[in-house]
PDB file of C-alpha atoms in Angstrom:
ATOM      1  CA  MET C   1       9.218  80.642  62.786  1.00  0.00           C
ATOM      2  CA  SER C   2      11.709  79.043  63.023  1.00  0.00           C
ATOM      3  CA  THR C   3      15.224  80.084  63.660  1.00  0.00           C
ATOM      4  CA  GLU C   4      16.388  79.250  59.923  1.00  0.00           C
ATOM      5  CA  THR C   5      13.011  80.985  58.522  1.00  0.00           C
ATOM      6  CA  LYS C   6      13.888  84.001  60.286  1.00  0.00           C
ATOM      7  CA  THR C   7      16.795  84.012  59.058  1.00  0.00           C
ATOM      8  CA  GLN C   8      15.707  83.872  55.756  1.00  0.00           C
ATOM      9  CA  ALA C   9      13.320  86.086  55.859  1.00  0.00           C
ATOM     10  CA  GLY C  10      15.798  89.085  57.350  1.00  0.00           C
ATOM     11  CA  ALA C  11      15.410  88.726  60.840  1.00  0.00           C
ATOM     12  CA  SER C  12      18.222  90.982  63.024  1.00  0.00           C
ATOM     13  CA  HIS C  13      20.753  89.302  64.348  1.00  0.00           C
ATOM     14  CA  HIS C  14      20.334  89.269  68.026  1.00  0.00           C
ATOM     15  CA  GLU C  15      16.323  87.774  66.885  1.00  0.00           C
ATOM     16  CA  ALA C  16      18.373  84.645  65.013  1.00  0.00           C
ATOM     17  CA  HIS C  17      20.956  84.153  67.411  1.00  0.00           C
ATOM     18  CA  ASP C  18      20.431  80.895  69.231  1.00  0.00           C
ATOM     19  CA  HIS C  19      20.322  81.158  73.533  1.00  0.00           C
ATOM     20  CA  ASP C  20      21.734  78.635  74.927  1.00  0.00           C
ATOM     21  CA  HIS C  21      24.033  80.408  77.717  1.00  0.00           C
ATOM     22  CA  ASP C  22      22.078  82.905  80.612  1.00  0.00           C
ATOM     23  CA  HIS C  23      22.847  86.367  80.170  1.00  0.00           C
ATOM     24  CA  ASP C  24      21.951  86.795  83.784  1.00  0.00           C
ATOM     25  CA  ALA C  25      25.340  84.475  84.654  1.00  0.00           C
ATOM     26  CA  CYS C  26      25.400  87.998  88.417  1.00  0.00           C
ATOM     27  CA  GLY C  27      21.667  87.329  88.923  1.00  0.00           C
ATOM     28  CA  CYS C  28      20.989  91.350  88.958  1.00  0.00           C
ATOM     29  CA  GLY C  29      18.716  91.354  85.994  1.00  0.00           C
ATOM     30  CA  HIS C  30      20.369  92.822  83.528  1.00  0.00           C
ATOM     31  CA  ASP C  31      21.263  91.955  80.435  1.00  0.00           C
ATOM     32  CA  HIS C  32      25.152  92.919  80.660  1.00  0.00           C
ATOM     33  CA  HIS C  33      25.878  90.730  76.803  1.00  0.00           C
ATOM     34  CA  HIS C  34      23.797  92.654  74.451  1.00  0.00           C
ATOM     35  CA  HIS C  35      23.868  96.249  75.569  1.00  0.00           C
ATOM     36  CA  HIS C  36      26.704  97.632  72.635  1.00  0.00           C
ATOM     37  CA  HIS C  37      27.196 101.395  72.735  1.00  0.00           C
ATOM     38  CA  HIS C  38      28.972 101.983  70.229  1.00  0.00           C
ATOM     39  CA  HIS C  39      30.721 105.042  69.783  1.00  0.00           C
ATOM     40  CA  HIS C  40      32.860 107.100  67.296  1.00  0.00           C
ATOM     41  CA  HIS C  41      36.097 106.506  68.266  1.00  0.00           C
ATOM     42  CA  ARG C  42      39.186 109.243  67.125  1.00  0.00           C
ATOM     43  CA  SER C  43      41.532 108.058  64.858  1.00  0.00           C
ATOM     44  CA  ILE C  44      45.155 106.885  67.158  1.00  0.00           C
ATOM     45  CA  THR C  45      48.144 109.007  65.612  1.00  0.00           C
ATOM     46  CA  PRO C  46      50.849 106.291  65.807  1.00  0.00           C
ATOM     47  CA  ILE C  47      54.150 106.633  67.425  1.00  0.00           C
ATOM     48  CA  VAL C  48      57.221 107.822  66.683  1.00  0.00           C
ATOM     49  CA  ARG C  49      60.459 107.440  68.124  1.00  0.00           C
ATOM     50  CA  SER C  50      62.722 109.695  67.445  1.00  0.00           C
ATOM     51  CA  GLY C  51      65.785 107.276  67.091  1.00  0.00           C
ATOM     52  CA  PRO C  52      66.273 103.818  66.166  1.00  0.00           C
ATOM     53  CA  LYS C  53      65.148 101.011  67.828  1.00  0.00           C
ATOM     54  CA  VAL C  54      66.861  99.011  70.380  1.00  0.00           C
ATOM     55  CA  GLY C  55      66.623  95.656  70.682  1.00  0.00           C
ATOM     56  CA  ARG C  56      67.114  93.700  74.215  1.00  0.00           C
ATOM     57  CA  ASN C  57      70.500  91.843  72.709  1.00  0.00           C
ATOM     58  CA  ASP C  58      71.732  95.329  71.363  1.00  0.00           C
ATOM     59  CA  PRO C  59      74.540  96.880  73.507  1.00  0.00           C
ATOM     60  CA  CYS C  60      72.725  99.680  75.483  1.00  0.00           C
ATOM     61  CA  PRO C  61      72.807 103.026  73.825  1.00  0.00           C
ATOM     62  CA  CYS C  62      73.367 105.274  77.868  1.00  0.00           C
ATOM     63  CA  GLY C  63      76.865 103.443  76.863  1.00  0.00           C
ATOM     64  CA  SER C  64      77.605 101.137  79.500  1.00  0.00           C
ATOM     65  CA  GLY C  65      78.487  98.470  77.513  1.00  0.00           C
ATOM     66  CA  LYS C  66      75.989  96.394  79.494  1.00  0.00           C
ATOM     67  CA  LYS C  67      73.203  94.702  76.726  1.00  0.00           C
ATOM     68  CA  TYR C  68      70.021  96.589  77.160  1.00  0.00           C
ATOM     69  CA  LYS C  69      68.270  94.162  78.365  1.00  0.00           C
ATOM     70  CA  LYS C  70      71.012  93.632  81.544  1.00  0.00           C
ATOM     71  CA  CYS C  71      71.363  97.243  81.321  1.00  0.00           C
ATOM     72  CA  CYS C  72      68.353  99.950  80.945  1.00  0.00           C
ATOM     73  CA  LEU C  73      65.492  98.128  80.522  1.00  0.00           C
ATOM     74  CA  ALA C  74      65.589  96.230  83.360  1.00  0.00           C
ATOM     75  CA  ALA C  75      65.728  99.745  85.153  1.00  0.00           C
TER      76      ALA C  75
END
């Protein structure tokens, strides 16, 4: 049965995948490529700034009079 026939018959992606690469590249006998562990992760809460974003070329908020990139960003 050809790959096209398997795909048409509803074969899984793994069966229909063209295996022209080396799965055992490390030589340890394990198939590292196809062991996918799907974990259910929690939603990531976005980071909220307390003040406005300071650009690299904006005056430094510390009050030195220097550009932010030459003052506190460089520290």
